[in-house]
mmCIF file of N, CA and C and ligand atoms in Angstrom:
data_model
loop_
_atom_site.group_PDB
_atom_site.id
_atom_site.type_symbol
_atom_site.label_atom_id
_atom_site.label_comp_id
_atom_site.label_asym_id
_atom_site.label_seq_id
_atom_site.Cartn_x
_atom_site.Cartn_y
_atom_site.Cartn_z
ATOM 1 N N MET A 1 -8.070 6.624 2.550
ATOM 2 C CA MET A 1 -7.330 6.415 1.341
ATOM 3 C C MET A 1 -5.858 6.399 1.983
ATOM 4 N N ILE A 2 -5.126 5.359 1.261
ATOM 5 C CA ILE A 2 -3.798 4.950 2.001
ATOM 6 C C ILE A 2 -2.807 5.462 0.569
ATOM 7 N N ALA A 3 -1.744 6.456 1.114
ATOM 8 C CA ALA A 3 -0.760 6.886 0.255
ATOM 9 C C ALA A 3 0.250 5.767 0.329
ATOM 10 N N ILE A 4 0.704 5.443 -0.746
ATOM 11 C CA ILE A 4 1.822 4.394 -0.777
ATOM 12 C C ILE A 4 2.896 4.755 -1.797
ATOM 13 N N GLY A 5 4.131 4.856 -1.274
ATOM 14 C CA GLY A 5 5.169 5.177 -2.120
ATOM 15 C C GLY A 5 6.558 4.481 -2.073
ATOM 16 N N SER A 6 7.385 4.544 -2.866
ATOM 17 C CA SER A 6 8.785 3.795 -2.670
ATOM 18 C C SER A 6 9.853 4.366 -3.748
ATOM 19 N N ASP A 7 11.053 4.130 -3.346
ATOM 20 C CA ASP A 7 12.146 4.407 -4.219
ATOM 21 C C ASP A 7 12.353 3.095 -5.147
ATOM 22 N N HIS A 8 13.332 3.073 -5.803
ATOM 23 C CA HIS A 8 13.656 2.007 -6.564
ATOM 24 C C HIS A 8 13.936 0.434 -5.915
ATOM 25 N N ALA A 9 14.658 0.768 -4.746
ATOM 26 C CA ALA A 9 14.733 -0.383 -3.984
ATOM 27 C C ALA A 9 13.571 -0.962 -3.241
ATOM 28 N N GLY A 10 12.540 -0.234 -3.175
ATOM 29 C CA GLY A 10 11.421 -0.700 -2.657
ATOM 30 C C GLY A 10 10.221 -0.873 -3.744
ATOM 31 N N TYR A 11 10.539 -0.705 -4.800
ATOM 32 C CA TYR A 11 9.649 -0.752 -5.982
ATOM 33 C C TYR A 11 8.934 -2.036 -5.882
ATOM 34 N N GLY A 12 9.679 -3.407 -5.779
ATOM 35 C CA GLY A 12 9.085 -4.628 -6.144
ATOM 36 C C GLY A 12 8.096 -4.883 -4.918
ATOM 37 N N LEU A 13 8.635 -4.507 -3.725
ATOM 38 C CA LEU A 13 7.698 -4.815 -2.702
ATOM 39 C C LEU A 13 6.335 -3.772 -2.677
ATOM 40 N N LYS A 14 6.707 -2.578 -3.020
ATOM 41 C CA LYS A 14 5.248 -1.662 -3.244
ATOM 42 C C LYS A 14 4.420 -2.244 -4.041
ATOM 43 N N LYS A 15 4.932 -2.971 -5.306
ATOM 44 C CA LYS A 15 3.932 -3.374 -6.113
ATOM 45 C C LYS A 15 3.061 -4.672 -5.503
ATOM 46 N N ASP A 16 4.019 -5.534 -4.663
ATOM 47 C CA ASP A 16 3.284 -6.650 -4.394
ATOM 48 C C ASP A 16 2.256 -6.122 -3.005
ATOM 49 N N ILE A 17 2.398 -4.985 -2.512
ATOM 50 C CA ILE A 17 1.610 -4.619 -1.566
ATOM 51 C C ILE A 17 0.389 -4.052 -2.108
ATOM 52 N N ILE A 18 0.692 -3.371 -3.488
ATOM 53 C CA ILE A 18 -0.388 -2.594 -3.979
ATOM 54 C C ILE A 18 -1.411 -3.812 -4.632
ATOM 55 N N ALA A 19 -0.962 -4.847 -5.000
ATOM 56 C CA ALA A 19 -1.734 -5.974 -5.585
ATOM 57 C C ALA A 19 -2.428 -6.585 -4.462
ATOM 58 N N TRP A 20 -2.039 -6.622 -3.146
ATOM 59 C CA TRP A 20 -2.659 -7.057 -1.955
ATOM 60 C C TRP A 20 -3.757 -5.869 -1.715
ATOM 61 N N LEU A 21 -3.318 -4.679 -1.814
ATOM 62 C CA LEU A 21 -4.398 -3.742 -1.472
ATOM 63 C C LEU A 21 -5.695 -3.729 -2.359
ATOM 64 N N LYS A 22 -5.266 -3.984 -3.596
ATOM 65 C CA LYS A 22 -6.349 -4.273 -4.793
ATOM 66 C C LYS A 22 -7.189 -5.357 -4.443
ATOM 67 N N GLU A 23 -6.651 -6.370 -3.891
ATOM 68 C CA GLU A 23 -7.378 -7.727 -3.808
ATOM 69 C C GLU A 23 -8.375 -7.337 -2.532
ATOM 70 N N LYS A 24 -7.909 -6.496 -1.650
ATOM 71 C CA LYS A 24 -8.902 -6.282 -0.600
ATOM 72 C C LYS A 24 -9.764 -5.072 -0.543
ATOM 73 N N ASN A 25 -9.725 -4.569 -1.813
ATOM 74 C CA ASN A 25 -10.619 -3.356 -2.227
ATOM 75 C C ASN A 25 -10.157 -2.087 -1.369
ATOM 76 N N LEU A 26 -8.990 -1.928 -0.964
ATOM 77 C CA LEU A 26 -8.643 -0.695 -0.312
ATOM 78 C C LEU A 26 -8.330 0.323 -1.015
ATOM 79 N N PRO A 27 -8.845 1.381 -0.895
ATOM 80 C CA PRO A 27 -8.352 2.743 -1.645
ATOM 81 C C PRO A 27 -6.771 3.253 -1.555
ATOM 82 N N TYR A 28 -6.189 3.284 -2.557
ATOM 83 C CA TYR A 28 -4.755 3.719 -2.349
ATOM 84 C C TYR A 28 -4.415 4.873 -3.594
ATOM 85 N N GLU A 29 -3.344 5.480 -3.414
ATOM 86 C CA GLU A 29 -2.831 6.282 -4.380
ATOM 87 C C GLU A 29 -1.106 6.100 -4.509
ATOM 88 N N GLU A 30 -0.680 5.790 -5.557
ATOM 89 C CA GLU A 30 0.703 5.485 -5.666
ATOM 90 C C GLU A 30 1.694 6.666 -5.908
ATOM 91 N N TYR A 31 2.764 6.634 -5.324
ATOM 92 C CA TYR A 31 3.590 7.739 -5.424
ATOM 93 C C TYR A 31 5.183 7.104 -5.578
ATOM 94 N N GLY A 32 6.009 8.167 -5.931
ATOM 95 C CA GLY A 32 7.487 7.666 -5.935
ATOM 96 C C GLY A 32 7.870 7.039 -7.136
ATOM 97 N N CYS A 33 8.741 6.012 -7.180
ATOM 98 C CA CYS A 33 9.216 5.236 -8.323
ATOM 99 C C CYS A 33 8.174 4.466 -8.957
ATOM 100 N N MET A 34 8.048 4.634 -10.285
ATOM 101 C CA MET A 34 6.884 4.028 -10.988
ATOM 102 C C MET A 34 7.417 2.845 -12.072
ATOM 103 N N ASP A 35 8.700 2.782 -12.296
ATOM 104 C CA ASP A 35 9.268 1.901 -13.073
ATOM 105 C C ASP A 35 10.600 1.069 -12.881
ATOM 106 N N GLY A 36 11.045 1.291 -11.501
ATOM 107 C CA GLY A 36 12.228 0.591 -11.153
ATOM 108 C C GLY A 36 13.365 1.592 -11.332
ATOM 109 N N GLU A 37 13.227 2.637 -11.984
ATOM 110 C CA GLU A 37 14.414 3.598 -12.130
ATOM 111 C C GLU A 37 14.737 4.391 -10.836
ATOM 112 N N SER A 38 16.051 4.561 -10.823
ATOM 113 C CA SER A 38 16.568 5.423 -9.494
ATOM 114 C C SER A 38 15.507 6.553 -9.017
ATOM 115 N N HIS A 39 15.494 6.517 -7.850
ATOM 116 C CA HIS A 39 14.419 7.505 -7.220
ATOM 117 C C HIS A 39 14.874 7.790 -5.900
ATOM 118 N N ASP A 40 15.018 9.001 -5.544
ATOM 119 C CA ASP A 40 15.430 9.451 -4.202
ATOM 120 C C ASP A 40 14.471 9.201 -3.268
ATOM 121 N N TYR A 41 14.673 8.188 -2.088
ATOM 122 C CA TYR A 41 13.827 8.251 -1.049
ATOM 123 C C TYR A 41 13.229 9.346 -0.088
ATOM 124 N N PRO A 42 14.117 10.414 0.001
ATOM 125 C CA PRO A 42 13.606 11.394 0.970
ATOM 126 C C PRO A 42 12.459 12.181 0.148
ATOM 127 N N LEU A 43 12.561 12.304 -1.277
ATOM 128 C CA LEU A 43 11.522 12.876 -2.032
ATOM 129 C C LEU A 43 10.269 12.174 -2.097
ATOM 130 N N VAL A 44 10.424 10.923 -1.851
ATOM 131 C CA VAL A 44 9.198 9.937 -1.913
ATOM 132 C C VAL A 44 8.594 10.383 -0.564
ATOM 133 N N ALA A 45 9.194 10.251 0.393
ATOM 134 C CA ALA A 45 8.679 10.341 1.720
ATOM 135 C C ALA A 45 7.925 11.606 2.012
ATOM 136 N N LYS A 46 8.613 12.630 1.379
ATOM 137 C CA LYS A 46 7.797 14.194 1.266
ATOM 138 C C LYS A 46 6.658 14.021 0.620
ATOM 139 N N GLU A 47 6.477 13.485 -0.554
ATOM 140 C CA GLU A 47 5.506 13.692 -1.159
ATOM 141 C C GLU A 47 4.414 12.610 -0.563
ATOM 142 N N VAL A 48 4.471 11.556 -0.161
ATOM 143 C CA VAL A 48 3.635 10.824 0.593
ATOM 144 C C VAL A 48 2.958 11.366 1.820
ATOM 145 N N CYS A 49 4.064 11.918 2.698
ATOM 146 C CA CYS A 49 3.686 12.436 3.986
ATOM 147 C C CYS A 49 2.954 13.947 3.827
ATOM 148 N N GLU A 50 3.153 14.591 2.735
ATOM 149 C CA GLU A 50 2.382 15.742 2.630
ATOM 150 C C GLU A 50 0.914 15.530 2.215
ATOM 151 N N LYS A 51 0.646 14.194 1.667
ATOM 152 C CA LYS A 51 -0.699 13.877 1.457
ATOM 153 C C LYS A 51 -1.463 13.541 2.916
ATOM 154 N N ILE A 52 -0.598 13.189 3.788
ATOM 155 C CA ILE A 52 -1.203 12.802 5.134
ATOM 156 C C ILE A 52 -1.433 14.151 5.854
ATOM 157 N N VAL A 53 -0.469 14.898 5.862
ATOM 158 C CA VAL A 53 -0.645 16.066 6.871
ATOM 159 C C VAL A 53 -1.631 17.145 6.030
ATOM 160 N N GLY A 54 -1.844 16.865 4.889
ATOM 161 C CA GLY A 54 -2.829 17.942 4.141
ATOM 162 C C GLY A 54 -4.099 17.230 4.264
ATOM 163 N N GLY A 55 -4.399 16.095 4.437
ATOM 164 C CA GLY A 55 -5.772 15.393 4.930
ATOM 165 C C GLY A 55 -6.357 14.713 3.698
ATOM 166 N N SER A 56 -5.540 14.601 2.597
ATOM 167 C CA SER A 56 -6.189 13.732 1.382
ATOM 168 C C SER A 56 -5.651 12.136 1.601
ATOM 169 N N ALA A 57 -4.870 11.930 2.362
ATOM 170 C CA ALA A 57 -4.626 10.482 2.704
ATOM 171 C C ALA A 57 -4.727 10.334 4.318
ATOM 172 N N ASP A 58 -5.414 9.174 4.620
ATOM 173 C CA ASP A 58 -5.678 8.696 6.085
ATOM 174 C C ASP A 58 -4.350 8.211 6.751
ATOM 175 N N CYS A 59 -3.550 7.477 6.060
ATOM 176 C CA CYS A 59 -2.145 7.012 6.524
ATOM 177 C C CYS A 59 -1.187 6.814 5.318
ATOM 178 N N GLY A 60 0.042 6.415 5.581
ATOM 179 C CA GLY A 60 0.757 6.036 4.465
ATOM 180 C C GLY A 60 1.788 4.811 4.545
ATOM 181 N N ILE A 61 2.220 4.292 3.556
ATOM 182 C CA ILE A 61 3.247 3.169 3.468
ATOM 183 C C ILE A 61 4.254 3.564 2.661
ATOM 184 N N LEU A 62 5.334 3.437 3.196
ATOM 185 C CA LEU A 62 6.561 3.857 2.367
ATOM 186 C C LEU A 62 7.730 2.536 2.208
ATOM 187 N N VAL A 63 8.216 2.284 1.385
ATOM 188 C CA VAL A 63 9.044 1.415 1.267
ATOM 189 C C VAL A 63 10.349 1.881 0.472
ATOM 190 N N CYS A 64 11.435 1.586 1.089
ATOM 191 C CA CYS A 64 12.968 1.678 0.475
ATOM 192 C C CYS A 64 13.598 0.396 0.623
ATOM 193 N N GLY A 65 14.939 0.440 0.450
ATOM 194 C CA GLY A 65 15.660 -0.811 0.423
ATOM 195 C C GLY A 65 15.469 -1.672 2.020
ATOM 196 N N THR A 66 16.040 -0.627 2.935
ATOM 197 C CA THR A 66 15.962 -1.191 4.272
ATOM 198 C C THR A 66 14.680 -0.644 5.137
ATOM 199 N N GLY A 67 14.305 0.575 4.707
ATOM 200 C CA GLY A 67 13.070 1.150 5.367
ATOM 201 C C GLY A 67 13.565 2.325 6.332
ATOM 202 N N ILE A 68 14.866 2.256 6.308
ATOM 203 C CA ILE A 68 15.461 3.234 7.444
ATOM 204 C C ILE A 68 15.461 4.718 6.814
ATOM 205 N N GLY A 69 16.004 4.883 5.864
ATOM 206 C CA GLY A 69 16.251 6.288 5.154
ATOM 207 C C GLY A 69 14.735 6.950 4.982
ATOM 208 N N ILE A 70 13.921 6.033 4.488
ATOM 209 C CA ILE A 70 12.616 6.548 4.205
ATOM 210 C C ILE A 70 11.797 6.994 5.455
ATOM 211 N N SER A 71 12.192 6.189 6.539
ATOM 212 C CA SER A 71 11.479 6.639 7.735
ATOM 213 C C SER A 71 11.975 7.584 8.476
ATOM 214 N N MET A 72 13.524 7.865 8.259
ATOM 215 C CA MET A 72 14.216 9.067 8.749
ATOM 216 C C MET A 72 13.560 10.322 8.369
ATOM 217 N N ALA A 73 13.417 10.123 6.925
ATOM 218 C CA ALA A 73 12.952 11.408 5.972
ATOM 219 C C ALA A 73 11.277 11.823 6.534
ATOM 220 N N ALA A 74 10.818 10.683 6.652
ATOM 221 C CA ALA A 74 9.357 10.847 6.928
ATOM 222 C C ALA A 74 9.141 11.704 8.445
ATOM 223 N N ASN A 75 9.901 11.223 9.229
ATOM 224 C CA ASN A 75 9.987 11.587 10.457
ATOM 225 C C ASN A 75 10.296 13.077 10.663
ATOM 226 N N LYS A 76 10.835 13.609 9.626
ATOM 227 C CA LYS A 76 11.195 15.001 9.794
ATOM 228 C C LYS A 76 10.190 15.775 9.369
ATOM 229 N N ILE A 77 8.955 15.470 9.148
ATOM 230 C CA ILE A 77 7.796 16.222 8.565
ATOM 231 C C ILE A 77 6.742 16.266 9.762
ATOM 232 N N LYS A 78 6.352 17.520 10.024
ATOM 233 C CA LYS A 78 5.674 17.788 11.064
ATOM 234 C C LYS A 78 4.270 17.003 11.038
ATOM 235 N N GLY A 79 3.910 16.226 12.216
ATOM 236 C CA GLY A 79 2.694 15.604 12.018
ATOM 237 C C GLY A 79 2.569 14.201 11.740
ATOM 238 N N ILE A 80 3.925 13.693 11.272
ATOM 239 C CA ILE A 80 4.372 12.339 10.820
ATOM 240 C C ILE A 80 4.897 11.709 11.955
ATOM 241 N N ARG A 81 4.239 10.406 12.151
ATOM 242 C CA ARG A 81 4.930 9.317 13.124
ATOM 243 C C ARG A 81 5.061 8.089 12.234
ATOM 244 N N ALA A 82 6.179 8.170 11.657
ATOM 245 C CA ALA A 82 6.597 7.105 10.877
ATOM 246 C C ALA A 82 7.255 5.798 11.605
ATOM 247 N N ALA A 83 6.970 4.788 11.344
ATOM 248 C CA ALA A 83 7.518 3.549 12.128
ATOM 249 C C ALA A 83 7.973 2.401 11.181
ATOM 250 N N LEU A 84 9.120 2.150 11.176
ATOM 251 C CA LEU A 84 9.802 1.105 10.539
ATOM 252 C C LEU A 84 9.474 -0.327 11.134
ATOM 253 N N CYS A 85 8.742 -1.105 10.492
ATOM 254 C CA CYS A 85 8.310 -2.502 11.091
ATOM 255 C C CYS A 85 8.659 -3.715 10.416
ATOM 256 N N THR A 86 9.351 -4.544 10.968
ATOM 257 C CA THR A 86 9.796 -5.856 10.489
ATOM 258 C C THR A 86 8.804 -7.072 10.860
ATOM 259 N N ASP A 87 7.940 -6.653 11.855
ATOM 260 C CA ASP A 87 7.019 -7.878 12.217
ATOM 261 C C ASP A 87 5.757 -7.206 12.500
ATOM 262 N N THR A 88 4.694 -8.300 12.740
ATOM 263 C CA THR A 88 3.419 -7.764 13.207
ATOM 264 C C THR A 88 3.350 -7.379 14.497
ATOM 265 N N TYR A 89 4.199 -7.590 15.333
ATOM 266 C CA TYR A 89 4.175 -7.128 16.822
ATOM 267 C C TYR A 89 4.663 -5.728 16.724
ATOM 268 N N MET A 90 5.507 -5.297 16.109
ATOM 269 C CA MET A 90 5.965 -3.929 15.895
ATOM 270 C C MET A 90 4.740 -3.216 15.282
ATOM 271 N N ALA A 91 4.035 -3.810 14.427
ATOM 272 C CA ALA A 91 2.929 -3.144 13.440
ATOM 273 C C ALA A 91 1.958 -2.659 14.608
ATOM 274 N N LYS A 92 1.566 -3.862 15.203
ATOM 275 C CA LYS A 92 0.544 -3.814 16.319
ATOM 276 C C LYS A 92 0.659 -2.522 17.425
ATOM 277 N N TYR A 93 1.812 -2.615 17.870
ATOM 278 C CA TYR A 93 2.128 -1.789 18.999
ATOM 279 C C TYR A 93 2.519 -0.352 18.462
ATOM 280 N N THR A 94 2.879 -0.004 17.219
ATOM 281 C CA THR A 94 3.037 1.269 16.944
ATOM 282 C C THR A 94 1.875 1.941 16.533
ATOM 283 N N ARG A 95 0.745 1.208 16.331
ATOM 284 C CA ARG A 95 -0.555 1.676 16.202
ATOM 285 C C ARG A 95 -1.149 1.929 17.705
ATOM 286 N N LEU A 96 -1.171 0.843 18.560
ATOM 287 C CA LEU A 96 -1.827 0.887 19.566
ATOM 288 C C LEU A 96 -1.172 2.057 20.750
ATOM 289 N N HIS A 97 0.334 2.062 20.589
ATOM 290 C CA HIS A 97 0.848 2.933 21.511
ATOM 291 C C HIS A 97 1.397 4.428 20.941
ATOM 292 N N ASN A 98 1.761 4.299 19.718
ATOM 293 C CA ASN A 98 2.477 5.513 18.973
ATOM 294 C C ASN A 98 1.629 6.150 18.169
ATOM 295 N N ASN A 99 0.185 5.557 17.822
ATOM 296 C CA ASN A 99 -0.519 6.392 16.774
ATOM 297 C C ASN A 99 0.274 6.418 15.617
ATOM 298 N N ALA A 100 1.009 5.523 15.005
ATOM 299 C CA ALA A 100 1.731 5.784 13.987
ATOM 300 C C ALA A 100 1.012 6.027 12.831
ATOM 301 N N ASN A 101 1.121 7.051 11.718
ATOM 302 C CA ASN A 101 0.521 7.174 10.770
ATOM 303 C C ASN A 101 1.181 6.872 9.409
ATOM 304 N N VAL A 102 2.249 6.307 9.392
ATOM 305 C CA VAL A 102 3.042 5.874 8.336
ATOM 306 C C VAL A 102 3.762 4.758 8.986
ATOM 307 N N LEU A 103 3.561 3.634 7.900
ATOM 308 C CA LEU A 103 4.327 2.354 8.001
ATOM 309 C C LEU A 103 5.616 2.306 7.106
ATOM 310 N N CYS A 104 6.656 2.076 7.522
ATOM 311 C CA CYS A 104 7.758 1.865 6.679
ATOM 312 C C CYS A 104 8.410 0.370 6.510
ATOM 313 N N LEU A 105 8.793 0.061 5.434
ATOM 314 C CA LEU A 105 9.106 -1.333 5.243
ATOM 315 C C LEU A 105 10.410 -1.166 4.316
ATOM 316 N N GLY A 106 11.149 -2.324 4.640
ATOM 317 C CA GLY A 106 12.359 -2.525 3.753
ATOM 318 C C GLY A 106 12.132 -3.591 2.695
ATOM 319 N N GLY A 107 12.067 -3.084 1.508
ATOM 320 C CA GLY A 107 12.026 -4.095 0.360
ATOM 321 C C GLY A 107 13.181 -5.338 0.202
ATOM 322 N N ARG A 108 14.389 -4.548 0.822
ATOM 323 C CA ARG A 108 15.625 -5.850 0.619
ATOM 324 C C ARG A 108 15.505 -6.608 1.993
ATOM 325 N N VAL A 109 14.650 -6.439 2.866
ATOM 326 C CA VAL A 109 14.749 -6.861 4.202
ATOM 327 C C VAL A 109 13.645 -8.015 4.404
ATOM 328 N N ILE A 110 12.379 -7.591 3.743
ATOM 329 C CA ILE A 110 11.476 -8.734 4.160
ATOM 330 C C ILE A 110 10.755 -9.199 2.849
ATOM 331 N N GLY A 111 10.014 -10.272 2.858
ATOM 332 C CA GLY A 111 9.365 -10.701 1.747
ATOM 333 C C GLY A 111 7.994 -10.286 1.644
ATOM 334 N N SER A 112 7.245 -10.395 0.465
ATOM 335 C CA SER A 112 5.862 -9.920 0.484
ATOM 336 C C SER A 112 4.888 -10.494 1.363
ATOM 337 N N GLY A 113 5.009 -11.851 1.735
ATOM 338 C CA GLY A 113 4.164 -12.539 2.645
ATOM 339 C C GLY A 113 4.085 -11.930 3.991
ATOM 340 N N ALA A 114 5.298 -11.611 4.363
ATOM 341 C CA ALA A 114 5.499 -10.983 5.738
ATOM 342 C C ALA A 114 5.069 -9.577 5.791
ATOM 343 N N ALA A 115 5.173 -8.803 4.648
ATOM 344 C CA ALA A 115 4.904 -7.199 4.492
ATOM 345 C C ALA A 115 3.294 -7.224 4.370
ATOM 346 N N GLU A 116 2.681 -8.187 3.740
ATOM 347 C CA GLU A 116 1.170 -8.242 3.834
ATOM 348 C C GLU A 116 0.687 -8.299 5.164
ATOM 349 N N GLU A 117 1.173 -9.138 6.016
ATOM 350 C CA GLU A 117 0.699 -9.324 7.269
ATOM 351 C C GLU A 117 1.071 -8.265 8.197
ATOM 352 N N ILE A 118 2.077 -7.568 7.876
ATOM 353 C CA ILE A 118 2.369 -6.303 8.547
ATOM 354 C C ILE A 118 1.517 -5.171 8.335
ATOM 355 N N VAL A 119 1.163 -5.054 7.052
ATOM 356 C CA VAL A 119 0.304 -3.863 6.426
ATOM 357 C C VAL A 119 -1.112 -4.422 7.012
ATOM 358 N N ASP A 120 -1.590 -5.491 7.081
ATOM 359 C CA ASP A 120 -2.890 -5.904 7.518
ATOM 360 C C ASP A 120 -3.142 -5.539 8.957
ATOM 361 N N THR A 121 -2.090 -5.760 9.790
ATOM 362 C CA THR A 121 -2.229 -5.543 11.192
ATOM 363 C C THR A 121 -1.989 -4.040 11.388
ATOM 364 N N PHE A 122 -1.353 -3.304 10.500
ATOM 365 C CA PHE A 122 -1.182 -1.798 10.694
ATOM 366 C C PHE A 122 -2.418 -1.189 10.405
ATOM 367 N N LEU A 123 -3.121 -1.506 9.520
ATOM 368 C CA LEU A 123 -4.196 -1.019 8.903
ATOM 369 C C LEU A 123 -5.475 -1.284 9.859
ATOM 370 N N ASN A 124 -5.493 -2.348 10.563
ATOM 371 C CA ASN A 124 -6.544 -2.831 11.357
ATOM 372 C C ASN A 124 -6.404 -2.641 12.786
ATOM 373 N N THR A 125 -5.469 -2.089 13.380
ATOM 374 C CA THR A 125 -5.260 -1.810 14.662
ATOM 375 C C THR A 125 -5.546 -0.576 14.951
ATOM 376 N N ASP A 126 -6.282 -0.099 16.062
ATOM 377 C CA ASP A 126 -6.493 1.299 16.529
ATOM 378 C C ASP A 126 -5.586 1.629 17.491
ATOM 379 N N PHE A 127 -5.461 2.906 17.566
ATOM 380 C CA PHE A 127 -4.646 3.665 18.593
ATOM 381 C C PHE A 127 -5.349 3.529 20.066
ATOM 382 N N GLU A 128 -4.636 3.156 21.160
ATOM 383 C CA GLU A 128 -5.387 2.907 22.508
ATOM 384 C C GLU A 128 -5.546 4.155 23.247
ATOM 385 N N GLY A 129 -5.105 5.265 22.870
ATOM 386 C CA GLY A 129 -5.160 6.394 23.601
ATOM 387 C C GLY A 129 -4.803 6.384 25.150
ATOM 388 N N GLY A 130 -5.386 7.009 26.211
ATOM 389 C CA GLY A 130 -5.193 7.027 27.411
ATOM 390 C C GLY A 130 -3.994 7.528 27.571
ATOM 391 N N ARG A 131 -2.963 6.662 28.412
ATOM 392 C CA ARG A 131 -1.567 7.257 28.972
ATOM 393 C C ARG A 131 -0.643 7.319 27.632
ATOM 394 N N HIS A 132 -1.250 6.678 26.644
ATOM 395 C CA HIS A 132 -0.382 6.728 25.246
ATOM 396 C C HIS A 132 -0.701 7.902 24.564
ATOM 397 N N GLN A 133 -1.726 8.664 24.740
ATOM 398 C CA GLN A 133 -2.038 9.725 24.126
ATOM 399 C C GLN A 133 -1.242 11.075 24.561
ATOM 400 N N ARG A 134 -0.867 10.978 26.068
ATOM 401 C CA ARG A 134 0.050 11.798 26.612
ATOM 402 C C ARG A 134 1.577 11.813 26.118
ATOM 403 N N ARG A 135 1.820 10.638 25.930
ATOM 404 C CA ARG A 135 3.203 10.245 25.314
ATOM 405 C C ARG A 135 3.378 10.893 23.688
ATOM 406 N N VAL A 136 2.326 10.565 23.145
ATOM 407 C CA VAL A 136 2.266 11.011 21.700
ATOM 408 C C VAL A 136 2.277 12.636 21.820
ATOM 409 N N ASP A 137 1.365 13.104 22.556
ATOM 410 C CA ASP A 137 1.445 14.678 22.780
ATOM 411 C C ASP A 137 2.864 15.053 23.103
ATOM 412 N N GLN A 138 3.596 14.438 24.020
ATOM 413 C CA GLN A 138 5.002 14.891 24.365
ATOM 414 C C GLN A 138 5.840 14.688 22.971
ATOM 415 N N ILE A 139 5.478 13.905 22.250
ATOM 416 C CA ILE A 139 6.381 13.818 20.903
ATOM 417 C C ILE A 139 6.091 15.132 20.063
ATOM 418 N N THR A 140 4.758 15.397 20.031
ATOM 419 C CA THR A 140 4.421 16.619 19.385
ATOM 420 C C THR A 140 5.128 17.897 19.861
ATOM 421 N N ASP A 141 5.115 17.957 21.124
ATOM 422 C CA ASP A 141 5.661 18.938 21.693
ATOM 423 C C ASP A 141 7.124 19.112 21.385
ATOM 424 N N ILE A 142 7.856 17.987 21.433
ATOM 425 C CA ILE A 142 9.233 18.067 21.007
ATOM 426 C C ILE A 142 9.352 18.724 19.523
ATOM 427 N N GLU A 143 8.538 18.391 18.710
ATOM 428 C CA GLU A 143 8.190 18.706 17.306
ATOM 429 C C GLU A 143 7.967 20.321 17.191
ATOM 430 N N ASN A 144 7.461 20.733 18.192
ATOM 431 C CA ASN A 144 6.904 22.213 18.246
ATOM 432 C C ASN A 144 7.938 22.951 18.864
ATOM 433 N N THR A 145 9.086 22.399 19.419
ATOM 434 C CA THR A 145 9.931 23.415 20.230
ATOM 435 C C THR A 145 11.263 23.376 19.398
HETATM 436 C C1 RB5 B 201 18.839 2.743 -2.188
HETATM 437 O O1 RB5 B 201 20.092 2.292 -2.654
HETATM 438 C C2 RB5 B 201 18.999 2.569 -0.655
HETATM 439 O O2 RB5 B 201 19.977 3.332 0.044
HETATM 440 C C3 RB5 B 201 17.635 2.982 -0.049
HETATM 441 O O3 RB5 B 201 16.616 2.350 -0.594
HETATM 442 C C4 RB5 B 201 17.501 3.040 1.426
HETATM 443 O O4 RB5 B 201 17.696 1.559 1.760
HETATM 444 C C5 RB5 B 201 17.980 3.951 2.334
HETATM 445 O O5 RB5 B 201 17.827 3.815 3.432
#
């Protein structure tokens, strides 16, 4: 299950991504802004990330205007590795090397076509493990100290 949320600035792109998820028959749950009205991005990040750490979602997609604020907030939550991606290369390597569990996007930065390719890459790339596991564990150690 994919937990997807946005603030008002990411609302349009979130809706486009949801349409794409529906087309692909991918299960999702929607959070955050539901009508384009002002919605604070840290609260959306918290809502979505709690689903992931709680185990009811496998991964998350978060959208704000730039993707920056929502990724900052998400990365404050223990167990979350949120990656702001602006292209498929970043999406691929944040899964392969960082085992990212949240993809962040900027609704005012990229269009829906690029975003869909980024989401597709993120969802279909597995963590490589090996030496990267050691480094991800080092991130977790930082989080725990
Ligand atoms: C909202 O205006 C905007 O600040 C927010 O969507 C985001 O870009 C923050 O990083």
